[in-house]
Short mmCIF file of C-alpha atoms in Angstrom, two decimals:
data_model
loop_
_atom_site.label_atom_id
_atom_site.label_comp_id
_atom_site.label_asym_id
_atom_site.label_seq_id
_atom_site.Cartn_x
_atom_site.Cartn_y
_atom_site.Cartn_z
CA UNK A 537 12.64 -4.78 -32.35
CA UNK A 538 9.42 -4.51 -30.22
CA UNK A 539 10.01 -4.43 -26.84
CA UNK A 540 8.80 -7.08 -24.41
CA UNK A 541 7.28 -5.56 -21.02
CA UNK A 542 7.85 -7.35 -18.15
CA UNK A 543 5.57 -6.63 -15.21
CA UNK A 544 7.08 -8.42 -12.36
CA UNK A 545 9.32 -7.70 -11.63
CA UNK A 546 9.47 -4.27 -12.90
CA UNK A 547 12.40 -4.10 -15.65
CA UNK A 548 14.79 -1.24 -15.53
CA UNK A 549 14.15 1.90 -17.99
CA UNK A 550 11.18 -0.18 -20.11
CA UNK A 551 8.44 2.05 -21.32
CA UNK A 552 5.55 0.93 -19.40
CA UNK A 553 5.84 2.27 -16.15
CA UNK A 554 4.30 0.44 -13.00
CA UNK A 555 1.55 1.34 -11.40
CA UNK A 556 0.82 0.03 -7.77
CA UNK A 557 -1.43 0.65 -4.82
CA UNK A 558 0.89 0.77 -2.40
CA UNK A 559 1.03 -0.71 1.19
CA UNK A 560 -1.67 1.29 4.19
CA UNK A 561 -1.75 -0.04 6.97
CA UNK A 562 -5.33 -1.24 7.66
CA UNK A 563 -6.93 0.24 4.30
CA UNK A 564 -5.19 -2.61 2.29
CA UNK A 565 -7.66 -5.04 3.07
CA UNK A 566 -9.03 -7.59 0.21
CA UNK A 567 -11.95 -4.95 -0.97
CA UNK A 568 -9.65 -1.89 -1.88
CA UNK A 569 -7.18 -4.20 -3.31
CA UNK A 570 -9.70 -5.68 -6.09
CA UNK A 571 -10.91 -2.23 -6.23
CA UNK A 572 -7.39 -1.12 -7.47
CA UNK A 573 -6.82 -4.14 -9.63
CA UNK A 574 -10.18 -3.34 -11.19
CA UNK A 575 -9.64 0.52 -11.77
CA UNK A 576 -5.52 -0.39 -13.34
CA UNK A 577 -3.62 -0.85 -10.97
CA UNK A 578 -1.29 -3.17 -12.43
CA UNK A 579 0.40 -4.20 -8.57
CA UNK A 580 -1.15 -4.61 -5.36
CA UNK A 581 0.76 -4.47 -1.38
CA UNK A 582 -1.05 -5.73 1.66
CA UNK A 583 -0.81 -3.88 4.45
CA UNK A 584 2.27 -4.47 6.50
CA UNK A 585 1.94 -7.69 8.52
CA UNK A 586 4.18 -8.54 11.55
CA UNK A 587 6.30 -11.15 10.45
CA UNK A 588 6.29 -12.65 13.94
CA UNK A 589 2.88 -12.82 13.71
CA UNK A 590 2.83 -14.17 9.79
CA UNK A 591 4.92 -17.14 10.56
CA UNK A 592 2.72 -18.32 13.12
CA UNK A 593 -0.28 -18.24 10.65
CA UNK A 594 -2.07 -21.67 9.42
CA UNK A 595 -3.26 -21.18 5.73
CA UNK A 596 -6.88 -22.30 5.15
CA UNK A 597 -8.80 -22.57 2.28
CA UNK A 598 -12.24 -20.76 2.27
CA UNK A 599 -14.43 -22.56 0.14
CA UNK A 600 -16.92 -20.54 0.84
CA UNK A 601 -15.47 -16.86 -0.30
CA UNK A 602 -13.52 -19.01 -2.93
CA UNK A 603 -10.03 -16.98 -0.66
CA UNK A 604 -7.12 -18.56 0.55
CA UNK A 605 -6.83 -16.95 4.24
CA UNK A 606 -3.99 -16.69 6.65
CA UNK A 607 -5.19 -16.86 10.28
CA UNK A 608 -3.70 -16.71 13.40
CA UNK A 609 -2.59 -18.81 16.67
CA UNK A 610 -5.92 -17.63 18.41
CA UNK A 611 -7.64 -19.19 15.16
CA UNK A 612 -9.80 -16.06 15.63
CA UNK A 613 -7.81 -13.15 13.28
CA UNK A 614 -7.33 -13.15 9.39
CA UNK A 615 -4.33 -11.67 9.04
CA UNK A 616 -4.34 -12.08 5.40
CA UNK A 617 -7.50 -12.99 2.97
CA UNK A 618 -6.20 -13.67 -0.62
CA UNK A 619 -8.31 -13.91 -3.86
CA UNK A 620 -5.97 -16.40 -5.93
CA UNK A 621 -7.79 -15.48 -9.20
CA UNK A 622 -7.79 -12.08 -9.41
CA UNK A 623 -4.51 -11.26 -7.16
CA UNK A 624 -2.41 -14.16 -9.26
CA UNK A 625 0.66 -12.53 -10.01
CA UNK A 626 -0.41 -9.14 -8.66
CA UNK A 627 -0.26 -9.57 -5.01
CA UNK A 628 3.42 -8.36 -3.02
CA UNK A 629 3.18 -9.08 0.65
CA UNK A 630 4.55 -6.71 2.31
CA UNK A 631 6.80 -7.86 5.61
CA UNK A 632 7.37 -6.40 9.12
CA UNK A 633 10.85 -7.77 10.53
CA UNK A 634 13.57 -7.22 12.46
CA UNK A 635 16.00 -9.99 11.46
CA UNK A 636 16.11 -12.94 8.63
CA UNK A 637 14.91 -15.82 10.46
CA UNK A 638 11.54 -14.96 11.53
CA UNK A 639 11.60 -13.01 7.82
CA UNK A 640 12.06 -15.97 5.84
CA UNK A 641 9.81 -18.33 8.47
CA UNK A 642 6.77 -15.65 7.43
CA UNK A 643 7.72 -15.63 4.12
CA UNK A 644 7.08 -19.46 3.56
CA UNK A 645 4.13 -19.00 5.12
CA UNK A 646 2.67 -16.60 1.69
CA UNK A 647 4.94 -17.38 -0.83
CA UNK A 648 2.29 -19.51 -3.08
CA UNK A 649 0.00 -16.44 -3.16
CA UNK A 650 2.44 -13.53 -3.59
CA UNK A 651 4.68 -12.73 -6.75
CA UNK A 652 7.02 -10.69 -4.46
CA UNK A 653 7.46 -10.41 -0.66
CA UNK A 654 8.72 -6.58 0.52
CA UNK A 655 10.69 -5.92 3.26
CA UNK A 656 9.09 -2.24 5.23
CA UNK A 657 11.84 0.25 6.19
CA UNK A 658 9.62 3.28 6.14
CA UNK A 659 7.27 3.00 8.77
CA UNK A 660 7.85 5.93 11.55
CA UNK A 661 5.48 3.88 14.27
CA UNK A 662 6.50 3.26 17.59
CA UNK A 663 4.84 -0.26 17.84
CA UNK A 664 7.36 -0.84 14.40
CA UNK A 665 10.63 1.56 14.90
CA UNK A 666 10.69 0.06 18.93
CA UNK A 667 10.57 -3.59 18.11
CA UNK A 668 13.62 -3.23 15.35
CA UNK A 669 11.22 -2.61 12.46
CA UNK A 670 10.15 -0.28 9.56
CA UNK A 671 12.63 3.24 9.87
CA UNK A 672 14.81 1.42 12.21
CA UNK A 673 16.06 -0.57 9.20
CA UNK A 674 17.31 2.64 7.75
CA UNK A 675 19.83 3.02 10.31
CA UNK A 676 21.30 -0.32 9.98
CA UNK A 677 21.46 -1.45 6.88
CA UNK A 678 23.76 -4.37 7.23
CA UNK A 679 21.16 -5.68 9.07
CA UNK A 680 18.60 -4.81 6.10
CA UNK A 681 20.42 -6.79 3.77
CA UNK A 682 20.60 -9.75 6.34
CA UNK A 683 16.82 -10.03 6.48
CA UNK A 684 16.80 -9.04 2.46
CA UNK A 685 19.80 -12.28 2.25
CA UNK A 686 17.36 -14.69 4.30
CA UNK A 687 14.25 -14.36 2.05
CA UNK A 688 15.91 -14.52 -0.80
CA UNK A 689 17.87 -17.85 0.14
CA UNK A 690 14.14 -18.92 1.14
CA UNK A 691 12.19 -18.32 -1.05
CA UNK A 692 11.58 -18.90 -4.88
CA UNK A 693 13.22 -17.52 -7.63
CA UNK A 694 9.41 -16.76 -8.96
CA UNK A 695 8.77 -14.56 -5.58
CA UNK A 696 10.75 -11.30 -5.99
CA UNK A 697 12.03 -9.36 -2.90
CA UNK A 698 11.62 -5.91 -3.05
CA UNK A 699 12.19 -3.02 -0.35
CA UNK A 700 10.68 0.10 0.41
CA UNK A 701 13.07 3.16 2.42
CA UNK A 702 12.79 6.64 3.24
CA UNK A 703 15.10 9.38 2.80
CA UNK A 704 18.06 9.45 4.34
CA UNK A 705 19.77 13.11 5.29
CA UNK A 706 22.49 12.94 2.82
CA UNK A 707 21.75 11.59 -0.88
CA UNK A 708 25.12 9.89 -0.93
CA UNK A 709 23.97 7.65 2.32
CA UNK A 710 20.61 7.31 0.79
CA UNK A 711 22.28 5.84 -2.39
CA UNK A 712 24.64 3.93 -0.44
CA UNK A 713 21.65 1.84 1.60
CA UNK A 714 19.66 1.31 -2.31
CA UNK A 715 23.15 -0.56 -3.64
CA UNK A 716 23.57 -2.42 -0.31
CA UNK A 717 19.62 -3.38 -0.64
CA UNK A 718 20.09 -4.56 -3.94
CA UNK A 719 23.70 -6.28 -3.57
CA UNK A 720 21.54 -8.41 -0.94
CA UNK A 721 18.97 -9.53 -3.80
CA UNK A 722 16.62 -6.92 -3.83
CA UNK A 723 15.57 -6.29 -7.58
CA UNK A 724 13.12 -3.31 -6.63
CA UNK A 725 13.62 -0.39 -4.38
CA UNK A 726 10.97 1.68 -3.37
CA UNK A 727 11.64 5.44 -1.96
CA UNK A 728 9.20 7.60 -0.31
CA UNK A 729 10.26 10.95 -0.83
CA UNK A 730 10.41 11.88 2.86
CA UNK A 731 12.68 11.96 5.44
CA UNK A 732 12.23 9.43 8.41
CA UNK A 733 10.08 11.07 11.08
CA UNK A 734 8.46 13.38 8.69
CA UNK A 735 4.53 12.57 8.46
CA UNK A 736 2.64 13.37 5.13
CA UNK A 737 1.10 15.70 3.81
CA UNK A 738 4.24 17.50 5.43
CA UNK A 739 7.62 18.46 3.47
CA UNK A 740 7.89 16.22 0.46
CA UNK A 741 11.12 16.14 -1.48
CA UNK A 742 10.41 15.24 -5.27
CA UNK A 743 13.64 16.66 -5.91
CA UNK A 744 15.74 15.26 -3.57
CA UNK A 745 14.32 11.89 -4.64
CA UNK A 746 14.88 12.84 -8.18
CA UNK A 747 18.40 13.23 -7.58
CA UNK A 748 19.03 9.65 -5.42
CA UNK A 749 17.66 7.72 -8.95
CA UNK A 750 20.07 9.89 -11.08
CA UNK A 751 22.35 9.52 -9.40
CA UNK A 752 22.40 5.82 -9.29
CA UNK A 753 21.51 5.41 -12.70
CA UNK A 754 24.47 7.21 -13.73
CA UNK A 755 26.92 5.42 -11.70
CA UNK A 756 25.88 2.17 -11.38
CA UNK A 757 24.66 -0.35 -14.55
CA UNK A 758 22.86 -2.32 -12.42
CA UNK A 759 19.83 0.22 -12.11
CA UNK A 760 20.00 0.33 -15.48
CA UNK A 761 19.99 -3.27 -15.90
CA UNK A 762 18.99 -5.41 -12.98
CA UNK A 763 17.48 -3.39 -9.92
CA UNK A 764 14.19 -1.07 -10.71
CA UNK A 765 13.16 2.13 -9.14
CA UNK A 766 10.08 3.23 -8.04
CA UNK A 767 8.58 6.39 -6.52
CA UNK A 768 6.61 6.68 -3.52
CA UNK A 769 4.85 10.03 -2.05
CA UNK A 770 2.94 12.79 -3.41
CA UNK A 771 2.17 11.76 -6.82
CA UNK A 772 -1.76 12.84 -7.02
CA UNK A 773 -2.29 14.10 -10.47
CA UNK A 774 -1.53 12.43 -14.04
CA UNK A 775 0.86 15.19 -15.05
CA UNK A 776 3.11 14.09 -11.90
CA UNK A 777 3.51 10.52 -12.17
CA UNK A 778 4.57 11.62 -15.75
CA UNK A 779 7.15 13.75 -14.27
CA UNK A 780 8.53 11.16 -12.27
CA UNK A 781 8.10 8.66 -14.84
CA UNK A 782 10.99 9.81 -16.80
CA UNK A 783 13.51 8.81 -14.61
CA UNK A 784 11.67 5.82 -12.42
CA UNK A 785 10.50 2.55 -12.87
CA UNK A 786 6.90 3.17 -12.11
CA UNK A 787 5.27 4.52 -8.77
CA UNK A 788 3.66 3.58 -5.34
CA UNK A 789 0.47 5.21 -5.30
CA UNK A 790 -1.19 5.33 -1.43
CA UNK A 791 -3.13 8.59 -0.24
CA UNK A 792 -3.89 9.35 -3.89
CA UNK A 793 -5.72 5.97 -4.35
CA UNK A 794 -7.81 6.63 -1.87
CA UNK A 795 -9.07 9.94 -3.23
CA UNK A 796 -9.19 8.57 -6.38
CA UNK A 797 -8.82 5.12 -7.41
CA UNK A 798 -11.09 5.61 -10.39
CA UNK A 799 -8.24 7.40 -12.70
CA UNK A 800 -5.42 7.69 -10.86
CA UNK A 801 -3.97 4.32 -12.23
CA UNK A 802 -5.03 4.83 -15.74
CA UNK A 803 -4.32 7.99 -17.40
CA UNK A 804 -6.48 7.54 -20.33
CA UNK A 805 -9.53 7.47 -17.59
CA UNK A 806 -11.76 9.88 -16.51
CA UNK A 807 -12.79 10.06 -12.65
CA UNK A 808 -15.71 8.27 -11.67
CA UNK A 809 -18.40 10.00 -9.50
CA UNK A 810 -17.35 9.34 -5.59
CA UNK A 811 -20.48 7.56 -5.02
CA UNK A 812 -19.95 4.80 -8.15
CA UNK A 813 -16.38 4.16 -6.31
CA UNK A 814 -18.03 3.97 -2.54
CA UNK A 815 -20.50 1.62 -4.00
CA UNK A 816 -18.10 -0.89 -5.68
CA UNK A 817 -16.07 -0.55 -2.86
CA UNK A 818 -18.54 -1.54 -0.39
CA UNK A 819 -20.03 -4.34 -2.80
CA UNK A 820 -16.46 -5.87 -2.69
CA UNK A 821 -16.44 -5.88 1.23
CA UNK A 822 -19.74 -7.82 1.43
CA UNK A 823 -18.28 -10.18 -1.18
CA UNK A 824 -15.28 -10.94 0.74
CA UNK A 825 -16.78 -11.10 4.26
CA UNK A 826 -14.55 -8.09 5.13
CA UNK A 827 -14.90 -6.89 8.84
CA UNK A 828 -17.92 -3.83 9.34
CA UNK A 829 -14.99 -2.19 11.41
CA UNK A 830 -12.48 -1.76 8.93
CA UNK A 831 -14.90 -1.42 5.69
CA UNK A 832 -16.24 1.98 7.70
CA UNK A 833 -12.49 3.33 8.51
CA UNK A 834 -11.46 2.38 4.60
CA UNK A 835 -14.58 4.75 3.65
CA UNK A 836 -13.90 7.31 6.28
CA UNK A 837 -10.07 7.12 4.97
CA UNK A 838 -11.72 8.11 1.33
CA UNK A 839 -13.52 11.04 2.80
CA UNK A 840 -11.24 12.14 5.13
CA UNK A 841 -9.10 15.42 4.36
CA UNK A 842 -6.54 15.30 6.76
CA UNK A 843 -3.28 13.19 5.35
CA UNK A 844 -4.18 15.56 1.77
CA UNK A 845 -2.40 18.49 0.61
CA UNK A 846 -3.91 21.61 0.54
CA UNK A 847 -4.20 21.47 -2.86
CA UNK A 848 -6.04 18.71 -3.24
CA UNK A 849 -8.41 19.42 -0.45
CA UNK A 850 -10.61 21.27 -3.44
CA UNK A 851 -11.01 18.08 -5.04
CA UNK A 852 -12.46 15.95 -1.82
CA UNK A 853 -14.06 19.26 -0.87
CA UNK A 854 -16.61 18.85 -4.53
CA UNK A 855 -16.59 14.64 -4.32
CA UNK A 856 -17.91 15.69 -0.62
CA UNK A 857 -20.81 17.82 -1.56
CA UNK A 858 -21.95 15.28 -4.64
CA UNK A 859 -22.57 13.01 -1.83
CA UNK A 860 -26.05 12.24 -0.58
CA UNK A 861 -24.61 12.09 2.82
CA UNK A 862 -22.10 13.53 5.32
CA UNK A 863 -19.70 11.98 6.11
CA UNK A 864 -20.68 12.16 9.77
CA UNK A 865 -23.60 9.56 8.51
CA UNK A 866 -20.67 7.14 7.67
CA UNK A 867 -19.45 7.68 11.75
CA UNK A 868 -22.88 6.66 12.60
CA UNK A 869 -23.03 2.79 11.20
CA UNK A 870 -22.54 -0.51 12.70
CA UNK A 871 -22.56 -3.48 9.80
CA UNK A 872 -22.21 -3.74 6.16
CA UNK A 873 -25.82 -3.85 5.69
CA UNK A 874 -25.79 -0.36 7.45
CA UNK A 875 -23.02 0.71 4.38
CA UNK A 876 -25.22 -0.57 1.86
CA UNK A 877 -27.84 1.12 2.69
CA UNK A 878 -26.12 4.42 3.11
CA UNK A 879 -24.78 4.07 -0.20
CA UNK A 880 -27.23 2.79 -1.96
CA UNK A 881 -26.42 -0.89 -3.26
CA UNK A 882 -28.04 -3.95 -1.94
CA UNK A 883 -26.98 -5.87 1.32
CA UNK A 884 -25.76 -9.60 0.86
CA UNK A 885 -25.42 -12.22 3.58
CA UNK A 886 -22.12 -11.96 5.27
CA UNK A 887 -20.98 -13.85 8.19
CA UNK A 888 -22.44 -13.23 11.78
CA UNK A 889 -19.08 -13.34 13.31
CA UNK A 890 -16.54 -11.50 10.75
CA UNK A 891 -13.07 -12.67 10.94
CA UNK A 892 -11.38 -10.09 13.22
CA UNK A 893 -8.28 -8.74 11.54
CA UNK A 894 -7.00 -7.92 14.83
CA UNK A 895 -7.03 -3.84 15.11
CA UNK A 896 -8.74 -1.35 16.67
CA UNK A 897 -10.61 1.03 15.57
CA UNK A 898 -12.04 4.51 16.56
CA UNK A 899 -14.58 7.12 15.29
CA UNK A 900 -12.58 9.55 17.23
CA UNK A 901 -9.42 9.48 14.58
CA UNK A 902 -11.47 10.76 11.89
CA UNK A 903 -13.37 13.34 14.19
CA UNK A 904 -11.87 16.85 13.24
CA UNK A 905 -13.06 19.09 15.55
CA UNK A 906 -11.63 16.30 18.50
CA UNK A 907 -8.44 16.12 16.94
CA UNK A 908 -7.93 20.20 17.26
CA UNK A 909 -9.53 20.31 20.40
CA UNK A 910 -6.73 17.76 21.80
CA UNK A 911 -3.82 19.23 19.41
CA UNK A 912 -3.91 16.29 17.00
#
């Protein structure tokens, strides 16, 4: 009997394997999510958004962009911009929260553009881990499966509710958290195969993370059955996500997209030339209005080398020098129309006031020779 693949959620041990862009915080604007959808990707995350901040959003139809946007009290921040023809079905919000209320308040807010809401446990940021958030979660999971509990009681069976988790020092704890996750109504787990703390490109453990899904699939039928696992960290060539596909669901794919979004989702495809990719990239910002301030760090974030494994720092180092430009060039522009023109596509009318999405953003971060002077 043929099989019949189900996307979303991801089925336990089906041949085709998922492949997502998965959540960065501030690259996973609109433009680099159409980007991914374009180039395979068969899933895309937004960014993490604050839940306390999400529930507070009004949802506004822009007529004009032909989005559905999410803005804030201040009426001045798009939290959220939302293409509901090409992210139908492919978009997971990914969630911020410390407890199940506010969760499942935010929740409601996205749940008629999102085929799955995720719950963050992985994020090592102060601004996250001191307000309850992201790796805190890792230490309490009986609060994890409250706020998993809440959005599943709110919100429709058609929304999944996935998580994504680090590491934890002992496999046996690590498994332990994935069945409480999942006995709360998660039907996806996502693990990052790093400890909490630990910063790529540092210390990956592929094996350690091979073990946790063996582990579970051998033990327990429901991740063979009901609850899929995917694999988060590290995966930059074709020959590794093959590696982990044999015992995963599928994979999260983050720093490699942004090297490489051209093949990376798509094995049968060759890379594209850097430029082709900067170009469509930047085309998709002036389509969807996107803020000058976070199109330039998205670019700088594709020709940066510092989150990369020495390994792949070959590859950047020869899409670098096929560029007509340094990348100090990109440090140097203002607008969108200044992008376009460094690239080489047309400018397009965008809006003379940008909707803010509420970050800020510095030339310094991506500035090398600062960051070693200061120890960074």
């Amino acid at each position: 009997m043929e099989e019949t693949v189900q996307l979303w959620p991801p089925r336990p041990l089906q041949s085709k394997k998922l492949r997502c862009l998965a959540p960065m915080v501030r690259a996973n604007s609109t433009p680099l999510r159409i980007l991914a959808l374009d180039y395979g990707a068969d899933i895309v995350y937004s960014e993490e958004l604050i839940a306390r901040r999400l529930e507070l959003c009004t949802r506004k139809e822009n007529e004009e962009l032909k989005t559905i946007d999410f803005v804030d009290a201040s009426g001045k921040t798009t939290c959220l911009r939302v293409d509901p023809v090409r992210e139908k079905n492919k978009l997971v919000v990914q969630l911020g929260a410390a407890e199940g209320e506010c969760a499942s308040r935010a929740a409601a807010v996205v749940a008629d553009v999102a085929c799955g809401v995720d719950l963050n446990m992985g994020c090592p940021k102060p601004f996250s881990t001191g307000g309850g958030m992201g790796q805190a979660l890792l230490k309490d999971g009986e609060r994890a499966a409250s706020i998993v509990k809440s959005l599943r009681r709110t919100l429709p069976a058609s929304v999944a509710v996935t998580c994504k988790i680090r590491l934890l020092p002992e496999i046996s704890e690590t498994c332990d958290l994935i069945r409480q996750l999942h006995a709360a109504g998660a039907v996806a787990v996502a693990l990052h195969c790093r400890y909490a703390g630990v910063d790529p490109p540092k210390d990956p453990q592929l094996p350690t993370q091979k073990r946790v899904f063996e582990r579970l699939r051998q033990e327990h039928v429901a991740f063979r059955e009901d609850c899929a696992l995917l694999a988060n960290g590290d995966l930059y060539t074709h020959e590794a996500i093959s590696n982990v596909d044999a015992y995963t669901d599928g994979v999260l794919l983050a720093r490699p997209a942004l090297l490489d979004p051209s093949s990376i989702f798509r094995r049968s495809e060759e890379r594209l030339p850097k430029l082709d990719v900067l170009r469509q990239y930047v085309r998709y910002a002036q389509r969807y209005d996107a803020h000058p301030k976070n199109t330039k760090y998205v670019v700088q974030e594709m020709l940066a080398k510092r989150r990369h494994p020495p390994d792949m720092r070959g590859v950047l180092r020869d899409q670098l020098a096929s560029l007509p430009f340094k990348h100090d060039a990109v440090t140097a522009t203002k607008t969108l129309g200044d992008l376009a023109a460094l690239v080489g596509v047309a400018a397009t009318p965008t809006s003379q006031e940008p909707a803010s999405d509420g970050r800020v953003y510095s030339d310094d971060y991506f500035d090398e020779r600062k960051r070693k002077r200061e120890g960074g």
